[in-house]
Coordinates of C-alpha atoms and ligand atoms in Angstrom, one line a residue:
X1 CA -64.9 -250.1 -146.8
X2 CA -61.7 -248.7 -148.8
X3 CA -58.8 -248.1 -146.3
X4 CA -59.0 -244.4 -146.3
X5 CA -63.3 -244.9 -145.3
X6 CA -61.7 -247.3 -142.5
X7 CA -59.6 -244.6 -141.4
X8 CA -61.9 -241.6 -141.1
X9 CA -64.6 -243.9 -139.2
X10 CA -61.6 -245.0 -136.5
X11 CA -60.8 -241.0 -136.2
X12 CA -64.5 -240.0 -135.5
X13 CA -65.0 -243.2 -132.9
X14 CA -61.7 -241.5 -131.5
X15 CA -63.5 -238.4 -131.7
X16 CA -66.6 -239.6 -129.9
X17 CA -64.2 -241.2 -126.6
X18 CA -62.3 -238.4 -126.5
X19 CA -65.4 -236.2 -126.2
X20 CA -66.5 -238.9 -123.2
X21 CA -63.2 -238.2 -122.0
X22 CA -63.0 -234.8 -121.2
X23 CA -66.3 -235.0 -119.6
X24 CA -65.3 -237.4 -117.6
X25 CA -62.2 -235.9 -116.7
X26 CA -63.9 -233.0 -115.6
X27 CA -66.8 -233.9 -113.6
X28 CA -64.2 -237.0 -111.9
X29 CA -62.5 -234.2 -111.2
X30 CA -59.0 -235.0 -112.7
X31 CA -59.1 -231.3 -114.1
X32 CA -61.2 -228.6 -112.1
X33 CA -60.0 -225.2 -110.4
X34 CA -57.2 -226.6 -108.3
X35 CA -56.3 -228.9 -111.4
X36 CA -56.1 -226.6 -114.3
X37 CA -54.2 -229.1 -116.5
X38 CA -54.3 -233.1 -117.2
X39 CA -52.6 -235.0 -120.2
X40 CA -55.0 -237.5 -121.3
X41 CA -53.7 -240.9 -123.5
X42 CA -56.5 -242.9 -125.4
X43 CA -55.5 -246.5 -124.5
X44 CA -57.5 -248.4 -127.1
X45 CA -56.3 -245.9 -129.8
X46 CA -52.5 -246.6 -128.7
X47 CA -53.3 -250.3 -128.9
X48 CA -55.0 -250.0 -132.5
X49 CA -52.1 -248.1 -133.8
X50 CA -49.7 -250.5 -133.3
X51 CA -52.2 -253.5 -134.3
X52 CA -52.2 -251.6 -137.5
X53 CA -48.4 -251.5 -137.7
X54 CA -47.8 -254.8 -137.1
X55 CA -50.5 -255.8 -140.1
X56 CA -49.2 -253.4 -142.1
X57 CA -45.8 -255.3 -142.4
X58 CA -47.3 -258.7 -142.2
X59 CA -49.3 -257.8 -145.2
X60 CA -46.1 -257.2 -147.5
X61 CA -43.5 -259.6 -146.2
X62 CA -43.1 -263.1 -144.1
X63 CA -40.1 -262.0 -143.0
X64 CA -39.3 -260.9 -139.3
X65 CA -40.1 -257.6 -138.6
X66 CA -39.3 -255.8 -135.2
X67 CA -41.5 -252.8 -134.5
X68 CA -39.1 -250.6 -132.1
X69 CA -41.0 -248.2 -131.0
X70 CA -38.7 -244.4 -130.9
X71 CA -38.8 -243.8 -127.0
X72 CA -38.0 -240.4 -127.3
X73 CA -41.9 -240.0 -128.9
X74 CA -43.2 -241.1 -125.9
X75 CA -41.0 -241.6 -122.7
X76 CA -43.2 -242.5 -120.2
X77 CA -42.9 -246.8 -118.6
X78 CA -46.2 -247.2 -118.6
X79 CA -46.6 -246.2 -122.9
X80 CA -43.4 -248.5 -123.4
X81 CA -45.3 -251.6 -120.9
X82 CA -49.1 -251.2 -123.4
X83 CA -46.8 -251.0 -126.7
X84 CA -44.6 -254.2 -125.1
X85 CA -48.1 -256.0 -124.7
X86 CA -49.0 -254.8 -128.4
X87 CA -45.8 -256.3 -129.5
X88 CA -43.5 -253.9 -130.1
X89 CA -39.9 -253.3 -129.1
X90 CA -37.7 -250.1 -128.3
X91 CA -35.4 -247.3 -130.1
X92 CA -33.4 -246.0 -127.8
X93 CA -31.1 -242.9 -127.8
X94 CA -29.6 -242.3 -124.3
X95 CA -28.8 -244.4 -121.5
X96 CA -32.1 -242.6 -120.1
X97 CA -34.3 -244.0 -122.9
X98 CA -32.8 -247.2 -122.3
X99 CA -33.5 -247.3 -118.7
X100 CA -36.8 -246.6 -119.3
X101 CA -37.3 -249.4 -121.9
X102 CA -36.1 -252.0 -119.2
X103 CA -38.2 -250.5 -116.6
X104 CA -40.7 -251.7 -119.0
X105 CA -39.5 -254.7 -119.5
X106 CA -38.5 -254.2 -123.0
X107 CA -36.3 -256.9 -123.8
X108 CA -32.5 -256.4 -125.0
X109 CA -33.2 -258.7 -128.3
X110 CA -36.1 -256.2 -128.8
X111 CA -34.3 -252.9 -128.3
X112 CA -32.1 -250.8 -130.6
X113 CA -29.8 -248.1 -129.5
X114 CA -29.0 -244.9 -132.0
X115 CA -27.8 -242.4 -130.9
X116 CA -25.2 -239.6 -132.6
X117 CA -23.3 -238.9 -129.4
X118 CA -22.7 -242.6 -127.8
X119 CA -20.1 -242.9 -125.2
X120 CA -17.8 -246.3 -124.8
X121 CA -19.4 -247.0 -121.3
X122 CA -22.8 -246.6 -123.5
X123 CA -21.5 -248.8 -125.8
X124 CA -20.4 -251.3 -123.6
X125 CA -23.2 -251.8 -121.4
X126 CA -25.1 -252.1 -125.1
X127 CA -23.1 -254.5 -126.2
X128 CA -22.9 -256.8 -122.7
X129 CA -27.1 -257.1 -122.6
X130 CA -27.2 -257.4 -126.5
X131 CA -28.8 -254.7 -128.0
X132 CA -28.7 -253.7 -131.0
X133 CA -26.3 -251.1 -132.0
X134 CA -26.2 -248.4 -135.6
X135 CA -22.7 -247.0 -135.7
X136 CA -23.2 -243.4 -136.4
X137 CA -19.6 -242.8 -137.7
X138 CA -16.4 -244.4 -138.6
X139 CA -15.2 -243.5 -134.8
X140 CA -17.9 -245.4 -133.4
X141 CA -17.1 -248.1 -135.4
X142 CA -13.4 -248.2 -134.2
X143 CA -15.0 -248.5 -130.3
X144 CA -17.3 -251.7 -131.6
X145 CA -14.2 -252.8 -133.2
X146 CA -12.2 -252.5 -129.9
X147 CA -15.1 -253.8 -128.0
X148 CA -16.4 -256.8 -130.0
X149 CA -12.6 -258.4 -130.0
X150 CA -12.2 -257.8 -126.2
X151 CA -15.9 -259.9 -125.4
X152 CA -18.3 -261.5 -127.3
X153 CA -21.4 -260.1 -127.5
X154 CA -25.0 -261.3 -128.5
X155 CA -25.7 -257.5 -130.2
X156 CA -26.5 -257.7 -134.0
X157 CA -24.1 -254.5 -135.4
X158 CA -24.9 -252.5 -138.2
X159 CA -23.9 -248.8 -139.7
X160 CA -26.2 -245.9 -139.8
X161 CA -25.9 -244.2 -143.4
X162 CA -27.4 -240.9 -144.9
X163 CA -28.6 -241.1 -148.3
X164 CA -28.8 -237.2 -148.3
X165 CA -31.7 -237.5 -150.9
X166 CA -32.9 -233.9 -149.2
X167 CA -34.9 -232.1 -146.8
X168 CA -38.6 -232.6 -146.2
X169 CA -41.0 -229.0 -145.3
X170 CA -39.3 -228.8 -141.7
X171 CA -35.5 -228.0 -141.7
X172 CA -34.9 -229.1 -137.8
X173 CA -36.6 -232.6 -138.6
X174 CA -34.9 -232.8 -141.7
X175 CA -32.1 -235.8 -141.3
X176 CA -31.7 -236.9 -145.3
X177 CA -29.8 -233.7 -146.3
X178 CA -26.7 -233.3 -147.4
X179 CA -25.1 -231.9 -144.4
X180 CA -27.2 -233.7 -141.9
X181 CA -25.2 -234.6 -138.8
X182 CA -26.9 -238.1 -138.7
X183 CA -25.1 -241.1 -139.8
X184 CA -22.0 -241.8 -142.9
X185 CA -23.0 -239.5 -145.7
X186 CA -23.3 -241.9 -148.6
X187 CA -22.8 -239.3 -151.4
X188 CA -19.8 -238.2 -149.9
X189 CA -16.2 -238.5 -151.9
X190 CA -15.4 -242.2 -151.2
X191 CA -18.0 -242.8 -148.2
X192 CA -20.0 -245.8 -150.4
X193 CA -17.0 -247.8 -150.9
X194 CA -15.9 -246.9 -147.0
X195 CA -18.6 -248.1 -146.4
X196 CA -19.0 -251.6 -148.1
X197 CA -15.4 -252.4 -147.3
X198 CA -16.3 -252.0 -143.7
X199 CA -18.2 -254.6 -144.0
X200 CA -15.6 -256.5 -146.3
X201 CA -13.4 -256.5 -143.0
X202 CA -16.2 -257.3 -140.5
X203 CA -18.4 -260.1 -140.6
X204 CA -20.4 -259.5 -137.8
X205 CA -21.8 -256.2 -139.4
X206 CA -25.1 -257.6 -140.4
X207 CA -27.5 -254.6 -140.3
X208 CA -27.7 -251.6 -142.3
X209 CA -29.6 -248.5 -141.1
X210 CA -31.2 -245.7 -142.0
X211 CA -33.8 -242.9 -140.4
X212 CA -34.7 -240.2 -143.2
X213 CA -37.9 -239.8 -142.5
X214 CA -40.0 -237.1 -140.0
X215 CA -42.9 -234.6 -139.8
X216 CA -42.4 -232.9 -143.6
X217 CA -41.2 -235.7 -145.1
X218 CA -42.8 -237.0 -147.9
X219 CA -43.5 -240.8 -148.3
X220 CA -41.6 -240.9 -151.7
X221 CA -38.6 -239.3 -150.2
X222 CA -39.0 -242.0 -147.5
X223 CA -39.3 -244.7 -149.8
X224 CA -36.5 -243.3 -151.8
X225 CA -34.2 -243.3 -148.4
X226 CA -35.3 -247.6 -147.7
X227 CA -34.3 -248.2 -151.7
X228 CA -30.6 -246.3 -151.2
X229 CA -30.1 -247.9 -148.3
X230 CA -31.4 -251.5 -149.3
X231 CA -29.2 -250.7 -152.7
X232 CA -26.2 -250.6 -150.9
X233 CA -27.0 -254.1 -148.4
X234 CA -27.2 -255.7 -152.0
X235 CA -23.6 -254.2 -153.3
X236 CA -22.3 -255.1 -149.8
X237 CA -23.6 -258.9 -150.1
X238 CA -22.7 -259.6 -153.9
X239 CA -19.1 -258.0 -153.0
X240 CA -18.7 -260.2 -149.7
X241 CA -20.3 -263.1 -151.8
X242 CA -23.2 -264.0 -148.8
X243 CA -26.2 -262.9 -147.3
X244 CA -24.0 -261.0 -144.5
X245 CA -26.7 -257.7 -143.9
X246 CA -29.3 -259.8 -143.2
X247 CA -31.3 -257.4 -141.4
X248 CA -32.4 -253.8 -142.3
X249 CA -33.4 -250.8 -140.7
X250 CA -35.7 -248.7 -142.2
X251 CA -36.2 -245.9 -139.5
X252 CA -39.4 -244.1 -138.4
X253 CA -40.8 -241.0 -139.5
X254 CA -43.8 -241.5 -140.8
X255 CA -45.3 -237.9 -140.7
X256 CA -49.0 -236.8 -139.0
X257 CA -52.3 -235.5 -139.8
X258 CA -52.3 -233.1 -137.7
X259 CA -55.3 -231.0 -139.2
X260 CA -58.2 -233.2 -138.5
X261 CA -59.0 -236.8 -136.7
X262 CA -58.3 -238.9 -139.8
X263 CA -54.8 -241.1 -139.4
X264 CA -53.5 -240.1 -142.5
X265 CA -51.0 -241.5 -144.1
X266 CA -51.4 -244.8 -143.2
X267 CA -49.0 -247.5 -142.0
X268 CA -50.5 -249.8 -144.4
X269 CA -49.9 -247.3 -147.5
X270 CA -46.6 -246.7 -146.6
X271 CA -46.2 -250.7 -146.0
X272 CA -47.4 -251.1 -149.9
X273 CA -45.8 -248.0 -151.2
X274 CA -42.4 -249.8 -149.6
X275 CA -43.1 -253.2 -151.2
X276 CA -44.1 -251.7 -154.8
X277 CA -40.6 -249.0 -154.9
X278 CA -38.3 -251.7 -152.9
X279 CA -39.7 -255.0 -153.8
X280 CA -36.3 -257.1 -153.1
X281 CA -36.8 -255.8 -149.3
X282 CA -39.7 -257.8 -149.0
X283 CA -38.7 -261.1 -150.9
X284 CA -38.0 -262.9 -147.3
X285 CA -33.9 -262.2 -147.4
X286 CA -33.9 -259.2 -144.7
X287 CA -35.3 -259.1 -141.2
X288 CA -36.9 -255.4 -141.3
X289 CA -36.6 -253.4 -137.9
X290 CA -38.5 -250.1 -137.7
X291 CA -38.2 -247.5 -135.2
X292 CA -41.7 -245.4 -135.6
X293 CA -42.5 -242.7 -132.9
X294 CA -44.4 -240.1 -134.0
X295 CA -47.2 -242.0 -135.5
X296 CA -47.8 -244.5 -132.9
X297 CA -49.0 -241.7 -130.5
X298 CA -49.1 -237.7 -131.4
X299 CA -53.3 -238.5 -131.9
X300 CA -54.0 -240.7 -128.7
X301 CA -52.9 -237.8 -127.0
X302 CA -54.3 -234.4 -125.4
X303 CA -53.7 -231.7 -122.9
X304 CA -56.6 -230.4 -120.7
X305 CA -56.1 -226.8 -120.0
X306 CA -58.5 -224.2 -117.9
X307 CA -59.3 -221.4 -119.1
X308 CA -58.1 -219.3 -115.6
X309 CA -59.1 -215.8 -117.4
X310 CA -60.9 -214.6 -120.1
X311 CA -59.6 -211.0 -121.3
X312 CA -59.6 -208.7 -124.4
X313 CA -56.1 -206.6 -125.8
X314 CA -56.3 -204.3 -128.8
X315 CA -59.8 -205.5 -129.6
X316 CA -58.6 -209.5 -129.2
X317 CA -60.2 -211.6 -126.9
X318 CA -57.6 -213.7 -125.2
X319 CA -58.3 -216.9 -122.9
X320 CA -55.3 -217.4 -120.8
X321 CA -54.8 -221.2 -119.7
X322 CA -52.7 -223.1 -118.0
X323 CA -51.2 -225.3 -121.7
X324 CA -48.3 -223.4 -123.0
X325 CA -44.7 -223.6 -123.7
X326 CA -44.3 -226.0 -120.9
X327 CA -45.9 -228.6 -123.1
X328 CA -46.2 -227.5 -126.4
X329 CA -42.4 -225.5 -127.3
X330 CA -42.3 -226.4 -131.0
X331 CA -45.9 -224.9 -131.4
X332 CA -45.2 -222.0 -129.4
X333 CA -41.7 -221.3 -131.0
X334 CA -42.1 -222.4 -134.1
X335 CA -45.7 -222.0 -134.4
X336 CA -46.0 -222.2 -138.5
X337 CA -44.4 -225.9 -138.5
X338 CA -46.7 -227.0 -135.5
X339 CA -50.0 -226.0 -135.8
X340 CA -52.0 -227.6 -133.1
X341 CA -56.1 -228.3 -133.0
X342 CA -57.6 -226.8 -130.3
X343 CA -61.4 -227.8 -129.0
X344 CA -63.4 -225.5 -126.8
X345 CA -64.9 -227.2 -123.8
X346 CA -67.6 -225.6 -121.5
X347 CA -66.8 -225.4 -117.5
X348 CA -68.4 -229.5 -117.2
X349 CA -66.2 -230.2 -120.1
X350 CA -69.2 -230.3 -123.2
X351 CA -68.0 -229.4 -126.2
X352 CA -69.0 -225.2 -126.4
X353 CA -71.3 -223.6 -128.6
X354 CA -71.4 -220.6 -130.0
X355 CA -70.0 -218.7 -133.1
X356 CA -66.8 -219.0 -134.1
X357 CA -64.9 -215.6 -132.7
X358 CA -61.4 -215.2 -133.7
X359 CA -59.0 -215.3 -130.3
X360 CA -55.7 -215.9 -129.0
X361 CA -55.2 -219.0 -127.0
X362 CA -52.3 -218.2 -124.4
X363 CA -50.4 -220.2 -122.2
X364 CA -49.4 -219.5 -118.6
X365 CA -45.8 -218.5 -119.4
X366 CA -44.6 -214.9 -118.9
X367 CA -43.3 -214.1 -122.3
X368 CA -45.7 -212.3 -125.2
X369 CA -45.1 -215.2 -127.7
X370 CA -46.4 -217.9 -125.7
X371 CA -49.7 -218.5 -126.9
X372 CA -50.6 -221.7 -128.6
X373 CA -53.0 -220.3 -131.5
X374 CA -53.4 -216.7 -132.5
X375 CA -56.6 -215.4 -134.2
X376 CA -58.3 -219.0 -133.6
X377 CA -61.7 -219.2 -134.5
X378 CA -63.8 -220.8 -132.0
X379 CA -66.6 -220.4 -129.6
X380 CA -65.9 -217.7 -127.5
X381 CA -64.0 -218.7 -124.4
X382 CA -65.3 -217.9 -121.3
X383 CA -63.7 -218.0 -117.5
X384 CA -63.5 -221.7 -116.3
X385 CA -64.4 -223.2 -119.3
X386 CA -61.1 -225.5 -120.9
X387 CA -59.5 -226.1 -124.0
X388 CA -58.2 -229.1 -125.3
X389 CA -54.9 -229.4 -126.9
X390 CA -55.2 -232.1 -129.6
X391 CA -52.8 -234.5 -131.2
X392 CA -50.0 -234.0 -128.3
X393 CA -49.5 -237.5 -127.5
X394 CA -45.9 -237.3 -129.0
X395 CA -43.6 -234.8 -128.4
X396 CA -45.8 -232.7 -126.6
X397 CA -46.7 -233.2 -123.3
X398 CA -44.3 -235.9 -122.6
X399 CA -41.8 -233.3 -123.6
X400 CA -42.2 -231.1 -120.7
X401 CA -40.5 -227.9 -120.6
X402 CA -39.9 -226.2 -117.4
X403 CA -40.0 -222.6 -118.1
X404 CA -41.0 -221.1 -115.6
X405 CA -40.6 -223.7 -112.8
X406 CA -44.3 -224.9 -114.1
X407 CA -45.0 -228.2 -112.9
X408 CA -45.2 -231.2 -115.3
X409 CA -49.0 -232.3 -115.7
X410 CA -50.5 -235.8 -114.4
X411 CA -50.8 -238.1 -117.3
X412 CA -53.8 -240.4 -117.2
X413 CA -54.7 -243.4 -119.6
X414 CA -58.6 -243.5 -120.9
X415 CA -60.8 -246.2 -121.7
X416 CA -64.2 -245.2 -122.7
X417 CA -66.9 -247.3 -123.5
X418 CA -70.5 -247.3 -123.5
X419 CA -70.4 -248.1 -119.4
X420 CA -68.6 -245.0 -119.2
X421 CA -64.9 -243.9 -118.7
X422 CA -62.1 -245.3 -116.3
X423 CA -58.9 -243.3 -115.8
X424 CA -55.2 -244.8 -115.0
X425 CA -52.7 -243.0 -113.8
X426 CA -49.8 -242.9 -116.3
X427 CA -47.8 -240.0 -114.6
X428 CA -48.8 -238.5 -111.3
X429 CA -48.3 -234.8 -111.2
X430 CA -45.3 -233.5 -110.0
X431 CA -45.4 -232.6 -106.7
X432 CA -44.2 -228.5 -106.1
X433 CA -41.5 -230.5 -103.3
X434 CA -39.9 -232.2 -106.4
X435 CA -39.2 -228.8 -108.7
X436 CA -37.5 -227.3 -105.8
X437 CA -35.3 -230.4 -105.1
X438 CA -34.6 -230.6 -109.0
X439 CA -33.9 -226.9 -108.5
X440 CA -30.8 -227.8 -106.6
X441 CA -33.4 -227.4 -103.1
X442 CA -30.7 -229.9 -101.7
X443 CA -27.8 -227.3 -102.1
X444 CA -29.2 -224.2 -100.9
X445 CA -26.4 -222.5 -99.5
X446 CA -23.4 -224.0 -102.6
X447 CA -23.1 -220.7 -103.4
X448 CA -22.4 -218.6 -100.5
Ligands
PLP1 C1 -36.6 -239.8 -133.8 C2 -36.2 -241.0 -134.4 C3 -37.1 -242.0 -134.8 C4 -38.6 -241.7 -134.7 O1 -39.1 -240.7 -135.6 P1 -40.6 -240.4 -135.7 O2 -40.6 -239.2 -136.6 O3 -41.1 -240.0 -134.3 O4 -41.3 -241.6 -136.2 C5 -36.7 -243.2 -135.3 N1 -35.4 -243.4 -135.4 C6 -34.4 -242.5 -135.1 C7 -33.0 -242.9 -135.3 C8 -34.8 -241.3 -134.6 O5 -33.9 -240.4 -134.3

């Protein structure tokens, strides 16, 4: 089969366990009345993702390459654990994120940390388990500089630099351009020759890194970002005179198909389109790191939403469930950059049938604007039946938003197989107790 065959048959056997799924889910009852919404993760799709990253990269060089996966994707222990046993690492940006990578037992010689906003306690702790670290800026710098003569320290450094090659379709996700607040702006008045005498004066800066890819990013720009910054490890060896960068990281960002079940583009094109653009990367002289996110889990994932009540407005008919902003705030905010997939599910969870009809899918929020599709055509929804959000396994519904004081949905792991479906949980669903203690329960009266 030709590689983009192989990847429509994986998305339609996706398809097919999803559909087991959600009928699972529902007649299991892990969605139902007094359920209305359930986050579902497709465990052997998760697992297959990152098998397919790891061959990608094995396919173009023999070089070590760590896979670290971008937490913020995905922060849930129990994602971070499956990925772990898939052999992947962390990228972490927050003491949060890195906290969660331990929990998971993510090891320090398998975790990087960049982050724009690093404090010295940060930095420190970094630095004492040796983690990785990407200097955003010259200050940072001056703080490793501080820290690595006071201690010694196990972390391989590097410098995070902007090759401010442009912006890709989505200005928010955009990190390459000229102003982006990411990184040492290489194109900058004197910044490249900053730059390579920072490492002139520091031999244990031995990783370069860059991130200037995303969602809207083309894979030419993103190959154009690896070559800038894999140009500059070679001016900064030949002027030091040895193989001092001996490691470098090429960021995340490969975007998503989020339009049908195909995983398009593919780690493996990107892999080759990397090896043909920047061959020298690939000779066996770097260790590559990556830091993908996005791609290793927006399509394992998926909301379950009831459809609480089925109305009409202005001639529109309008099924009001319980998926909305709380999980989905880039669709509903900036709904023309993040088009979701919706399915239509009968009340046992069947795909629906039926003529397409043109309706608004709202959320449970109380503000106009919070739907997740307007003028969607699909069968007509009906009270009790559900939709299912598609493609939110990153981002989405691990990105809960609390508008609203609306509880953050269970999370449960799938595997379906011809013996039928078995659930994990991955989240539990937050209890009602726990939004008022986040809600300052504790400290009732502070204020009077
Ligand atoms: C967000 C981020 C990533 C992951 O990006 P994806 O688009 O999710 O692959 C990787 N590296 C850094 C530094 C990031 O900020």
């Amino acid at each position: 089969m030709t590689s983009q065959a192989t990847s429509r048959a994986a998305g339609t056997a996706a398809a097919e366990r999803r559909e087991q799924a959600v009928r699972a889910a529902v007649e299991q009852g892990l969605a139902g009345p007094d359920v209305p919404i359930v986050a579902l993760l497709d465990t052997a799709s998760i697992r297959a993702g990152a098998a397919a990253l790891r061959a990608a990269f094995a396919a173009v060089t023999d070089a070590p390459v760590l896979h670290a996966f971008a937490v913020k994707a995905c922060p849930l222990v129990p994602v971070l654990r499956l990925l772990l046993a898939e052999g992947l690492g962390a990228e972490v940006a927050s003491p949060g994120e890195l906290a969660l990578a331990r929990a998971a037992g993510i090891r320090p010689t398998a975790t990087v940390l960049d982050s724009p906003a690093k404090t010295p306690a940060e930095l420190r702790e970094a630095l004492a388990l040796g983690i990785a670290v990407n200097a955003d800026n010259p200050q940072e710098l001056a703080r490793l500089d501080a820290l690595v003569s006071s201690a010694p320290s196990a972390s391989p450094l590097g410098i995070r630099v902007n090759p401010q090659l442009g912006a890709g379709s989505i200005d928010a996700l955009s990190t390459a351009t000229a102003t982006s607040k990411f990184g040492v702006a290489l194109l900058d008045d004197g910044a490249r020759d900053w730059v390579v005498g920072a490492y002139a004066e520091r031999p244990w800066l031995t990783r370069l890194h860059t991130h200037s890819g995303s969602q809207g990013v083309a894979l030419s720009l993103m190959a154009r970002g690896v070559r800038a910054v894999y140009e500059l490890a070679e001016e900064i060896n030949a002027a030091v005179g040895r193989q001092q960068v001996d490691t470098i990281d090429i960021g995340g960002g490969l975007p998503v198909n989020f339009g049908s079940d195909e995983e398009t583009p593919t780690y493996a094109s990107y892999a080759r389109l990397l090896k043909e653009e920047v061959p020298g990367l690939f000779d066996g002289r770097y260790g590559l790191v990556t830091e993908f996110g996005r791609s290793l889990l927006a399509k394992h994932g998926l909301v379950l939403a009831r459809v609480e009540y089925a109305k009409s407005s202005g001639g529109r008919p309008i099924a009001v469930t319980h998926a909305g902003v709380q999980i989905a705030a880039r669709t509903v905010y900036a709904p023309a950059s993040w088009p979701l997939r919706i399915e239509a599910y009968d009340a046992k969870g069947r795909p629906k049938q039926g003529p397409p009809v043109a309706q608004d899918i709202a959320g449970p929020a109380c503000f106009a604007g919070d739907l997740l599709a307007e003028n969607r055509p699909l069968p007509l929804l009906e009270q009790g039946d559900y939709t299912g959000v598609l493609d939110t396994g990153a981002y989405y519904f691990a990105h809960h938003y609390s508008y609203n004081s609306l509880a953050r949905p269970g999370i449960y792991g799938f595997t379906a197989t011809a013996d039928g479906v078995g659930f994990a949980t991955v989240r539990d669903p937050q209890p009602i107790a726990d939004l008022v203690e986040e809600a300052g329960g504790a400290h009732a009266d502070a204020l009077l």
